[in-house]
XYZ file of C-alpha atoms in Angstrom:
300
model
C 35.431 -84.385 53.335
C 37.374 -88.026 52.873
C 41.317 -87.441 52.292
C 41.209 -89.158 48.814
C 38.073 -86.670 47.733
C 40.245 -83.864 48.996
C 42.728 -84.775 46.967
C 40.755 -85.697 44.244
C 39.443 -82.744 44.252
C 42.401 -80.494 44.902
C 43.924 -82.010 41.747
C 40.961 -81.288 39.749
C 41.436 -77.732 40.807
C 45.239 -77.572 39.631
C 44.412 -79.034 36.420
C 41.358 -76.534 36.072
C 43.718 -73.712 36.940
C 46.550 -74.858 34.543
C 44.349 -74.968 31.772
C 42.715 -71.689 32.297
C 46.117 -70.158 32.987
C 47.273 -70.155 28.993
C 43.583 -68.952 28.461
C 44.163 -65.680 30.716
C 48.218 -65.067 29.065
C 46.794 -65.109 25.974
C 44.123 -62.335 26.783
C 46.855 -60.425 28.137
C 48.899 -60.638 25.439
C 46.094 -58.845 23.244
C 46.708 -54.932 24.358
C 43.164 -53.441 25.100
C 42.298 -50.913 22.057
C 39.428 -48.590 22.639
C 37.595 -46.930 20.133
C 35.254 -43.932 20.944
C 32.709 -44.369 19.000
C 31.078 -47.504 16.809
C 32.502 -46.218 13.626
C 35.906 -45.856 15.097
C 35.770 -49.229 16.812
C 34.579 -51.052 13.695
C 38.078 -49.567 11.683
C 40.140 -50.594 15.120
C 38.236 -54.104 14.151
C 38.626 -54.405 10.546
C 42.433 -53.045 10.523
C 44.009 -54.937 13.549
C 41.579 -57.829 13.698
C 41.738 -60.294 16.834
C 45.568 -58.807 17.329
C 44.488 -56.444 19.914
C 40.977 -56.750 22.516
C 38.924 -53.742 20.584
C 35.918 -52.388 22.365
C 33.678 -49.510 21.779
C 33.307 -47.149 24.451
C 29.592 -45.383 24.002
C 26.603 -47.376 23.936
C 25.067 -47.840 20.557
C 22.494 -45.161 20.560
C 24.127 -42.855 23.225
C 25.004 -39.362 21.919
C 28.541 -38.783 21.096
C 27.882 -35.091 22.085
C 26.476 -35.367 25.417
C 26.622 -38.477 27.702
C 28.200 -39.600 31.312
C 30.178 -43.054 31.311
C 29.496 -45.528 33.869
C 32.234 -47.045 36.197
C 32.760 -49.967 33.865
C 33.320 -47.490 30.728
C 35.726 -45.491 33.181
C 37.184 -48.611 33.889
C 37.695 -49.373 30.089
C 39.342 -45.947 29.924
C 41.741 -46.780 32.728
C 42.968 -50.199 31.370
C 43.043 -49.030 27.739
C 46.669 -49.522 26.265
C 45.268 -47.128 23.449
C 42.361 -45.095 23.207
C 41.107 -43.512 19.491
C 38.722 -40.787 19.669
C 37.815 -38.176 17.072
C 38.144 -34.798 18.587
C 36.422 -32.656 21.412
C 34.086 -31.201 18.622
C 32.080 -34.238 18.890
C 33.380 -36.778 22.260
C 33.818 -33.033 24.387
C 32.782 -34.762 27.654
C 35.721 -37.533 27.048
C 38.254 -34.701 26.605
C 38.707 -33.985 30.647
C 38.032 -37.731 31.235
C 40.964 -38.577 29.492
C 43.173 -35.869 31.069
C 42.584 -37.116 34.304
C 43.661 -40.743 33.763
C 46.860 -41.712 35.586
C 50.175 -42.239 33.643
C 51.418 -41.457 30.229
C 48.701 -40.091 27.999
C 47.303 -43.530 26.142
C 45.033 -41.289 23.754
C 45.077 -40.287 20.304
C 42.168 -37.487 18.628
C 42.127 -37.922 14.648
C 40.446 -35.280 13.628
C 43.656 -33.021 14.262
C 45.545 -35.557 12.144
C 43.549 -35.456 9.014
C 44.318 -31.636 8.608
C 40.844 -30.429 7.357
C 39.622 -26.810 7.059
C 37.011 -25.352 9.373
C 33.481 -24.903 8.216
C 31.952 -21.210 8.445
C 31.302 -21.282 12.246
C 35.274 -21.798 12.978
C 34.545 -25.843 13.707
C 35.716 -28.425 11.785
C 33.462 -30.931 11.067
C 34.173 -34.008 13.245
C 31.623 -36.341 11.063
C 34.641 -37.498 8.808
C 33.506 -41.857 8.692
C 31.150 -40.782 6.707
C 33.262 -39.891 3.577
C 35.259 -43.439 2.451
C 38.425 -41.651 1.524
C 38.248 -40.077 5.087
C 37.501 -43.401 6.651
C 40.535 -44.806 5.188
C 42.842 -41.662 6.238
C 41.739 -42.335 9.932
C 42.780 -46.105 9.653
C 45.849 -45.257 8.435
C 46.600 -43.189 10.932
C 45.023 -45.726 13.477
C 47.557 -48.023 11.970
C 50.475 -45.602 12.411
C 49.911 -45.465 16.406
C 49.427 -48.933 17.165
C 52.572 -49.255 15.352
C 54.547 -46.662 16.669
C 53.095 -47.582 20.064
C 54.346 -51.620 19.783
C 50.742 -52.727 20.316
C 50.988 -54.366 16.910
C 53.938 -55.605 14.349
C 54.719 -54.958 11.245
C 52.751 -56.924 8.936
C 49.944 -58.120 11.422
C 47.717 -55.313 10.091
C 44.947 -55.675 7.482
C 44.838 -51.912 5.983
C 45.178 -53.249 2.425
C 41.701 -55.202 2.597
C 40.161 -52.482 4.853
C 41.306 -50.108 1.798
C 39.887 -52.543 -0.922
C 36.154 -52.411 1.021
C 36.710 -48.588 1.335
C 37.303 -48.284 -2.154
C 34.360 -50.979 -3.268
C 32.107 -48.809 -0.962
C 32.797 -45.589 -2.600
C 32.214 -46.882 -6.021
C 28.599 -48.721 -4.932
C 27.640 -45.444 -3.018
C 28.078 -43.193 -6.166
C 26.427 -45.457 -8.337
C 22.983 -45.327 -5.694
C 23.194 -41.825 -5.494
C 23.529 -41.173 -9.535
C 21.623 -38.695 -10.993
C 20.563 -37.373 -7.624
C 22.943 -34.741 -7.302
C 20.695 -31.346 -7.766
C 17.815 -32.675 -5.403
C 17.132 -30.549 -2.450
C 16.711 -31.606 1.083
C 16.683 -30.285 4.239
C 18.678 -32.241 7.567
C 18.153 -31.961 11.070
C 21.782 -32.539 11.945
C 24.886 -30.481 10.476
C 26.801 -33.444 10.149
C 26.698 -34.755 6.601
C 28.991 -32.166 5.188
C 31.891 -34.615 3.794
C 29.400 -37.440 2.462
C 27.474 -34.433 0.416
C 30.845 -33.463 -0.824
C 32.308 -36.630 -1.958
C 29.243 -37.328 -4.110
C 28.366 -33.718 -4.980
C 25.203 -33.770 -3.853
C 23.764 -30.145 -3.165
C 24.215 -28.893 0.222
C 20.769 -29.448 3.023
C 19.269 -26.594 4.407
C 20.538 -27.439 7.908
C 17.248 -27.454 10.495
C 19.632 -27.535 13.958
C 19.000 -25.868 17.005
C 20.940 -23.814 18.996
C 21.453 -25.753 22.614
C 19.703 -23.072 24.321
C 17.280 -22.637 21.862
C 13.455 -23.512 22.673
C 11.246 -24.902 20.336
C 7.812 -23.347 19.878
C 5.286 -21.921 17.606
C 7.400 -19.431 16.131
C 10.759 -21.505 15.513
C 8.264 -24.626 13.916
C 6.810 -22.034 11.588
C 10.014 -20.564 10.488
C 11.646 -24.348 10.180
C 8.580 -25.089 7.925
C 8.908 -21.910 6.138
C 12.724 -23.036 4.985
C 11.917 -26.369 4.048
C 9.274 -25.037 1.442
C 11.501 -21.715 0.640
C 14.328 -24.070 -0.282
C 11.669 -27.090 -2.223
C 13.252 -29.977 0.238
C 12.271 -33.216 -1.330
C 12.588 -34.830 1.867
C 14.275 -34.372 5.454
C 16.687 -36.538 7.202
C 16.655 -36.693 10.986
C 19.148 -38.897 13.483
C 17.529 -42.212 14.516
C 19.277 -41.713 17.995
C 19.073 -38.160 17.879
C 16.737 -36.215 20.462
C 14.585 -34.235 17.466
C 12.783 -36.811 15.823
C 9.400 -35.509 17.440
C 10.312 -31.869 15.885
C 11.379 -33.442 12.463
C 7.820 -35.437 12.422
C 6.116 -31.862 12.994
C 8.116 -29.963 10.885
C 7.283 -32.602 7.756
C 3.659 -32.791 8.929
C 3.379 -28.946 7.737
C 5.215 -29.146 4.856
C 4.567 -32.646 3.704
C 7.784 -34.270 3.017
C 8.647 -37.618 4.357
C 11.194 -38.080 7.057
C 13.880 -40.342 6.937
C 15.592 -41.534 9.783
C 19.414 -42.683 9.221
C 21.910 -43.549 11.783
C 24.967 -42.108 11.372
C 26.742 -43.995 14.038
C 26.164 -47.600 12.814
C 24.968 -48.235 15.962
C 23.214 -51.223 14.422
C 25.770 -52.466 12.549
C 27.318 -56.080 13.345
C 31.004 -55.850 13.938
C 33.200 -57.642 11.047
C 35.942 -56.826 8.639
C 33.582 -55.122 6.135
C 31.157 -53.763 8.449
C 31.926 -50.360 8.144
C 31.778 -50.671 4.391
C 28.220 -52.203 4.466
C 27.161 -49.393 6.663
C 28.571 -46.778 4.187
C 26.437 -48.232 1.351
C 23.468 -48.540 3.193
C 23.551 -45.066 4.284
C 23.859 -43.969 0.693
C 21.300 -46.127 -0.026
C 18.823 -44.296 2.315
C 19.682 -40.980 1.414
C 19.374 -41.880 -1.881
C 15.879 -42.681 -1.092
C 15.271 -39.420 0.397
C 16.469 -37.494 -2.552
C 14.049 -39.733 -4.432
C 11.266 -38.213 -3.069
C 8.182 -39.353 -0.826
C 7.805 -43.218 -2.426
C 11.305 -43.893 -2.062
C 11.750 -42.190 0.801
C 9.007 -44.276 3.003
C 10.795 -47.448 1.667
C 14.416 -46.339 2.948
C 12.803 -45.831 6.165
Protein backbone atom coordinates (compact mmCIF):
# COMPACT_ATOMS: atom_id res chain seq x y z
CA UNK A 1 0.00 0.00 0.00
CA UNK A 2 1.48 3.45 -0.92
CA UNK A 3 2.68 5.52 2.08
CA UNK A 4 0.17 8.30 1.33
CA UNK A 5 -2.77 5.87 1.48
CA UNK A 6 -1.40 4.26 4.65
CA UNK A 7 -1.12 7.67 6.30
CA UNK A 8 -4.61 8.64 5.14
CA UNK A 9 -6.08 5.33 6.42
CA UNK A 10 -4.31 5.69 9.76
CA UNK A 11 -5.60 9.21 10.09
CA UNK A 12 -9.15 8.05 9.37
CA UNK A 13 -8.87 5.31 12.01
CA UNK A 14 -7.61 7.82 14.57
CA UNK A 15 -10.54 10.11 13.74
CA UNK A 16 -13.03 7.25 14.14
CA UNK A 17 -11.49 6.24 17.46
CA UNK A 18 -11.60 9.83 18.67
CA UNK A 19 -15.29 10.03 17.78
CA UNK A 20 -16.07 6.64 19.32
CA UNK A 21 -14.24 7.37 22.56
CA UNK A 22 -16.82 9.75 24.04
CA UNK A 23 -19.61 7.30 23.17
CA UNK A 24 -17.88 4.49 25.04
CA UNK A 25 -17.16 6.84 27.92
CA UNK A 26 -20.77 8.01 28.00
CA UNK A 27 -21.99 4.40 28.08
CA UNK A 28 -19.48 3.56 30.80
CA UNK A 29 -20.80 6.41 32.93
CA UNK A 30 -24.29 4.89 32.93
CA UNK A 31 -24.38 2.18 35.59
CA UNK A 32 -25.72 -1.19 34.49
CA UNK A 33 -28.86 -1.93 36.52
CA UNK A 34 -30.59 -5.28 36.01
CA UNK A 35 -34.18 -6.23 36.84
CA UNK A 36 -34.73 -9.97 37.10
CA UNK A 37 -38.23 -9.94 35.58
CA UNK A 38 -39.88 -7.55 33.16
CA UNK A 39 -42.08 -5.74 35.73
CA UNK A 40 -38.96 -4.80 37.74
CA UNK A 41 -37.13 -3.78 34.58
CA UNK A 42 -40.07 -1.54 33.62
CA UNK A 43 -40.07 0.06 37.07
CA UNK A 44 -36.32 0.76 36.93
CA UNK A 45 -36.76 2.23 33.46
CA UNK A 46 -39.68 4.41 34.58
CA UNK A 47 -37.90 5.70 37.68
CA UNK A 48 -34.33 6.11 36.42
CA UNK A 49 -34.86 6.54 32.69
CA UNK A 50 -31.69 6.83 30.61
CA UNK A 51 -29.61 7.76 33.65
CA UNK A 52 -28.88 4.05 34.02
CA UNK A 53 -28.39 1.25 31.54
CA UNK A 54 -31.47 -0.77 32.53
CA UNK A 55 -31.61 -4.41 31.42
CA UNK A 56 -34.00 -7.32 31.86
CA UNK A 57 -32.44 -10.61 32.97
CA UNK A 58 -35.05 -13.26 32.15
CA UNK A 59 -36.41 -13.56 28.64
CA UNK A 60 -40.01 -12.65 27.96
CA UNK A 61 -42.14 -15.75 28.34
CA UNK A 62 -39.66 -17.50 30.64
CA UNK A 63 -40.88 -18.94 33.91
CA UNK A 64 -39.66 -16.89 36.86
CA UNK A 65 -39.79 -20.02 39.03
CA UNK A 66 -37.75 -22.41 36.93
CA UNK A 67 -35.01 -21.26 34.55
CA UNK A 68 -31.38 -21.77 33.53
CA UNK A 69 -29.36 -18.73 32.50
CA UNK A 70 -27.37 -18.56 29.28
CA UNK A 71 -23.73 -17.39 29.37
CA UNK A 72 -24.79 -13.93 28.17
CA UNK A 73 -27.25 -13.65 31.06
CA UNK A 74 -24.61 -14.76 33.54
CA UNK A 75 -22.28 -12.05 32.18
CA UNK A 76 -25.07 -9.54 32.67
CA UNK A 77 -25.28 -10.50 36.34
CA UNK A 78 -21.52 -10.32 36.70
CA UNK A 79 -21.22 -6.90 35.03
CA UNK A 80 -24.19 -5.29 36.80
CA UNK A 81 -23.61 -2.53 39.32
CA UNK A 82 -26.99 -3.39 40.83
CA UNK A 83 -29.42 -6.30 40.45
CA UNK A 84 -33.02 -6.04 41.63
CA UNK A 85 -35.05 -9.21 42.13
CA UNK A 86 -38.16 -10.19 44.08
CA UNK A 87 -37.25 -13.05 46.41
CA UNK A 88 -36.34 -16.76 46.37
CA UNK A 89 -40.09 -17.38 46.61
CA UNK A 90 -40.23 -16.28 42.96
CA UNK A 91 -36.80 -16.51 41.27
CA UNK A 92 -35.47 -19.42 43.33
CA UNK A 93 -32.66 -20.42 40.88
CA UNK A 94 -31.24 -16.89 41.10
CA UNK A 95 -30.26 -17.07 44.77
CA UNK A 96 -27.21 -19.38 44.46
CA UNK A 97 -26.04 -17.60 41.30
CA UNK A 98 -25.99 -14.23 43.04
CA UNK A 99 -24.22 -15.71 46.05
CA UNK A 100 -21.40 -16.97 43.82
CA UNK A 101 -20.65 -13.60 42.19
CA UNK A 102 -17.23 -12.22 43.01
CA UNK A 103 -16.89 -9.12 45.15
CA UNK A 104 -19.42 -7.51 47.49
CA UNK A 105 -23.12 -8.26 47.03
CA UNK A 106 -24.67 -5.99 44.42
CA UNK A 107 -28.20 -7.39 44.54
CA UNK A 108 -31.34 -6.43 46.42
CA UNK A 109 -34.28 -8.76 47.05
CA UNK A 110 -37.22 -6.37 47.24
CA UNK A 111 -39.99 -8.53 48.71
CA UNK A 112 -38.55 -8.64 52.28
CA UNK A 113 -38.38 -4.84 52.28
CA UNK A 114 -42.17 -4.57 51.92
CA UNK A 115 -42.92 -6.33 55.22
CA UNK A 116 -45.93 -8.24 53.90
CA UNK A 117 -47.59 -11.06 55.89
CA UNK A 118 -47.31 -14.66 54.65
CA UNK A 119 -50.13 -16.66 53.15
CA UNK A 120 -51.67 -19.64 54.90
CA UNK A 121 -48.89 -21.83 53.47
CA UNK A 122 -46.29 -19.70 55.26
CA UNK A 123 -44.92 -18.14 52.07
CA UNK A 124 -45.18 -14.44 51.25
CA UNK A 125 -46.89 -14.08 47.88
CA UNK A 126 -44.21 -12.62 45.56
CA UNK A 127 -46.55 -11.24 42.87
CA UNK A 128 -46.54 -7.75 44.34
CA UNK A 129 -46.39 -5.75 41.07
CA UNK A 130 -50.03 -6.62 40.26
CA UNK A 131 -51.13 -4.15 42.97
CA UNK A 132 -50.35 -0.57 41.83
CA UNK A 133 -49.71 0.56 45.40
CA UNK A 134 -47.19 -2.21 45.97
CA UNK A 135 -45.62 -1.47 42.59
CA UNK A 136 -45.10 2.07 43.85
CA UNK A 137 -43.56 0.67 47.04
CA UNK A 138 -41.13 -1.33 44.88
CA UNK A 139 -40.19 1.84 43.01
CA UNK A 140 -39.61 3.68 46.29
CA UNK A 141 -37.17 1.01 47.48
CA UNK A 142 -35.45 0.95 44.10
CA UNK A 143 -34.95 4.71 44.36
CA UNK A 144 -33.47 4.39 47.84
CA UNK A 145 -31.02 1.69 46.79
CA UNK A 146 -29.86 3.58 43.69
CA UNK A 147 -29.29 6.72 45.75
CA UNK A 148 -27.61 4.92 48.65
CA UNK A 149 -25.15 3.21 46.30
CA UNK A 150 -24.35 6.40 44.44
CA UNK A 151 -25.55 5.09 41.10
CA UNK A 152 -27.66 8.20 40.54
CA UNK A 153 -27.88 11.57 42.24
CA UNK A 154 -30.68 13.20 44.20
CA UNK A 155 -33.15 14.86 41.86
CA UNK A 156 -32.36 12.61 38.88
CA UNK A 157 -35.23 10.19 39.50
CA UNK A 158 -38.79 10.33 38.19
CA UNK A 159 -40.51 8.74 41.19
CA UNK A 160 -43.21 11.42 41.34
CA UNK A 161 -44.20 10.76 37.72
CA UNK A 162 -44.29 7.01 38.38
CA UNK A 163 -46.44 7.57 41.47
CA UNK A 164 -48.89 9.63 39.41
CA UNK A 165 -49.07 6.88 36.78
CA UNK A 166 -49.81 4.27 39.47
CA UNK A 167 -52.56 6.41 41.01
CA UNK A 168 -54.16 6.89 37.60
CA UNK A 169 -53.79 3.19 36.81
CA UNK A 170 -55.53 2.22 40.05
CA UNK A 171 -58.45 4.53 39.23
CA UNK A 172 -58.83 3.05 35.76
CA UNK A 173 -58.47 -0.51 37.05
CA UNK A 174 -61.18 0.09 39.65
CA UNK A 175 -63.47 1.43 36.92
CA UNK A 176 -62.89 -1.69 34.81
CA UNK A 177 -63.76 -3.98 37.74
CA UNK A 178 -66.65 -1.99 39.18
CA UNK A 179 -69.72 -4.12 39.90
CA UNK A 180 -67.84 -7.40 39.50
CA UNK A 181 -66.70 -7.81 43.08
CA UNK A 182 -68.91 -10.82 43.86
CA UNK A 183 -68.42 -12.78 40.64
CA UNK A 184 -66.81 -16.20 41.28
CA UNK A 185 -63.93 -17.36 39.11
CA UNK A 186 -61.16 -19.96 39.07
CA UNK A 187 -57.45 -19.59 38.40
CA UNK A 188 -54.61 -21.91 37.43
CA UNK A 189 -52.13 -19.79 39.35
CA UNK A 190 -52.04 -18.69 42.99
CA UNK A 191 -50.57 -15.29 42.19
CA UNK A 192 -53.48 -12.85 42.14
CA UNK A 193 -53.93 -12.30 45.88
CA UNK A 194 -52.76 -8.68 46.08
CA UNK A 195 -54.71 -7.77 42.96
CA UNK A 196 -57.87 -9.44 44.28
CA UNK A 197 -57.64 -7.73 47.67
CA UNK A 198 -56.86 -4.29 46.25
CA UNK A 199 -60.05 -4.30 44.20
CA UNK A 200 -62.19 -6.25 46.69
CA UNK A 201 -62.78 -9.15 44.31
CA UNK A 202 -63.93 -12.56 45.40
CA UNK A 203 -60.89 -14.83 45.97
CA UNK A 204 -60.58 -17.32 43.11
CA UNK A 205 -60.77 -21.07 43.32
CA UNK A 206 -57.11 -21.97 42.73
CA UNK A 207 -56.52 -25.14 40.70
CA UNK A 208 -52.72 -25.14 40.87
CA UNK A 209 -50.87 -28.45 40.96
CA UNK A 210 -48.09 -29.49 43.28
CA UNK A 211 -44.73 -29.84 41.54
CA UNK A 212 -44.78 -33.64 41.83
CA UNK A 213 -48.46 -34.09 41.03
CA UNK A 214 -49.37 -35.84 37.78
CA UNK A 215 -52.49 -34.93 35.87
CA UNK A 216 -54.72 -37.94 35.43
CA UNK A 217 -58.42 -38.55 34.99
CA UNK A 218 -59.02 -38.35 38.73
CA UNK A 219 -57.22 -34.99 39.08
CA UNK A 220 -59.02 -33.57 36.06
CA UNK A 221 -62.37 -34.72 37.41
CA UNK A 222 -61.62 -33.16 40.80
CA UNK A 223 -60.72 -29.81 39.23
CA UNK A 224 -63.86 -29.76 37.10
CA UNK A 225 -65.90 -30.51 40.21
CA UNK A 226 -64.25 -27.62 42.09
CA UNK A 227 -65.09 -25.27 39.23
CA UNK A 228 -68.73 -26.39 39.27
CA UNK A 229 -69.04 -26.34 43.07
CA UNK A 230 -67.82 -22.74 43.21
CA UNK A 231 -69.96 -21.68 40.22
CA UNK A 232 -66.91 -20.10 38.55
CA UNK A 233 -67.76 -17.77 35.67
CA UNK A 234 -64.46 -18.42 33.92
CA UNK A 235 -60.96 -19.80 34.36
CA UNK A 236 -57.83 -17.61 34.35
CA UNK A 237 -54.65 -19.16 32.96
CA UNK A 238 -51.17 -17.75 32.48
CA UNK A 239 -50.23 -17.21 28.85
CA UNK A 240 -46.64 -18.27 29.54
CA UNK A 241 -47.48 -21.07 31.96
CA UNK A 242 -47.16 -24.78 31.36
CA UNK A 243 -50.79 -25.55 32.23
CA UNK A 244 -52.61 -23.98 29.30
CA UNK A 245 -53.70 -27.35 27.88
CA UNK A 246 -54.87 -28.45 31.31
CA UNK A 247 -56.92 -25.27 31.64
CA UNK A 248 -58.58 -25.96 28.30
CA UNK A 249 -59.33 -29.54 29.38
CA UNK A 250 -60.90 -28.35 32.64
CA UNK A 251 -63.00 -25.76 30.84
CA UNK A 252 -64.10 -28.23 28.16
CA UNK A 253 -65.79 -30.32 30.82
CA UNK A 254 -67.17 -27.35 32.75
CA UNK A 255 -68.66 -25.13 30.06
CA UNK A 256 -66.74 -21.99 31.06
CA UNK A 257 -64.33 -19.86 29.01
CA UNK A 258 -60.59 -19.76 29.57
CA UNK A 259 -59.07 -16.28 29.63
CA UNK A 260 -55.31 -16.20 29.23
CA UNK A 261 -53.43 -13.40 30.99
CA UNK A 262 -49.80 -12.38 31.13
CA UNK A 263 -48.91 -11.42 34.70
CA UNK A 264 -45.23 -10.87 33.77
CA UNK A 265 -45.92 -8.13 31.19
CA UNK A 266 -43.98 -10.08 28.55
CA UNK A 267 -45.53 -8.28 25.56
CA UNK A 268 -45.53 -4.75 26.97
CA UNK A 269 -43.20 -2.35 25.10
CA UNK A 270 -40.86 -0.44 27.43
CA UNK A 271 -41.62 3.17 28.28
CA UNK A 272 -42.27 5.54 31.20
CA UNK A 273 -45.92 4.45 31.51
CA UNK A 274 -45.44 0.82 30.46
CA UNK A 275 -46.30 -0.74 33.83
CA UNK A 276 -49.39 1.44 34.18
CA UNK A 277 -50.62 0.36 30.73
CA UNK A 278 -49.93 -3.27 31.59
CA UNK A 279 -51.88 -3.08 34.86
CA UNK A 280 -54.91 -1.49 33.21
CA UNK A 281 -54.87 -4.12 30.46
CA UNK A 282 -54.53 -6.86 33.08
CA UNK A 283 -57.57 -5.52 34.96
CA UNK A 284 -59.48 -5.33 31.70
CA UNK A 285 -58.71 -8.98 31.01
CA UNK A 286 -59.89 -10.05 34.47
CA UNK A 287 -63.03 -7.95 34.06
CA UNK A 288 -63.77 -9.68 30.77
CA UNK A 289 -63.41 -13.01 32.54
CA UNK A 290 -65.77 -12.02 35.33
CA UNK A 291 -68.42 -10.79 32.90
CA UNK A 292 -68.77 -14.31 31.58
CA UNK A 293 -68.34 -16.24 28.38
CA UNK A 294 -69.11 -13.51 25.83
CA UNK A 295 -66.88 -10.83 27.39
CA UNK A 296 -64.24 -13.41 28.26
CA UNK A 297 -63.85 -14.45 24.63
CA UNK A 298 -63.36 -10.78 23.66
CA UNK A 299 -60.68 -10.31 26.33
CA UNK A 300 -58.61 -13.25 25.14
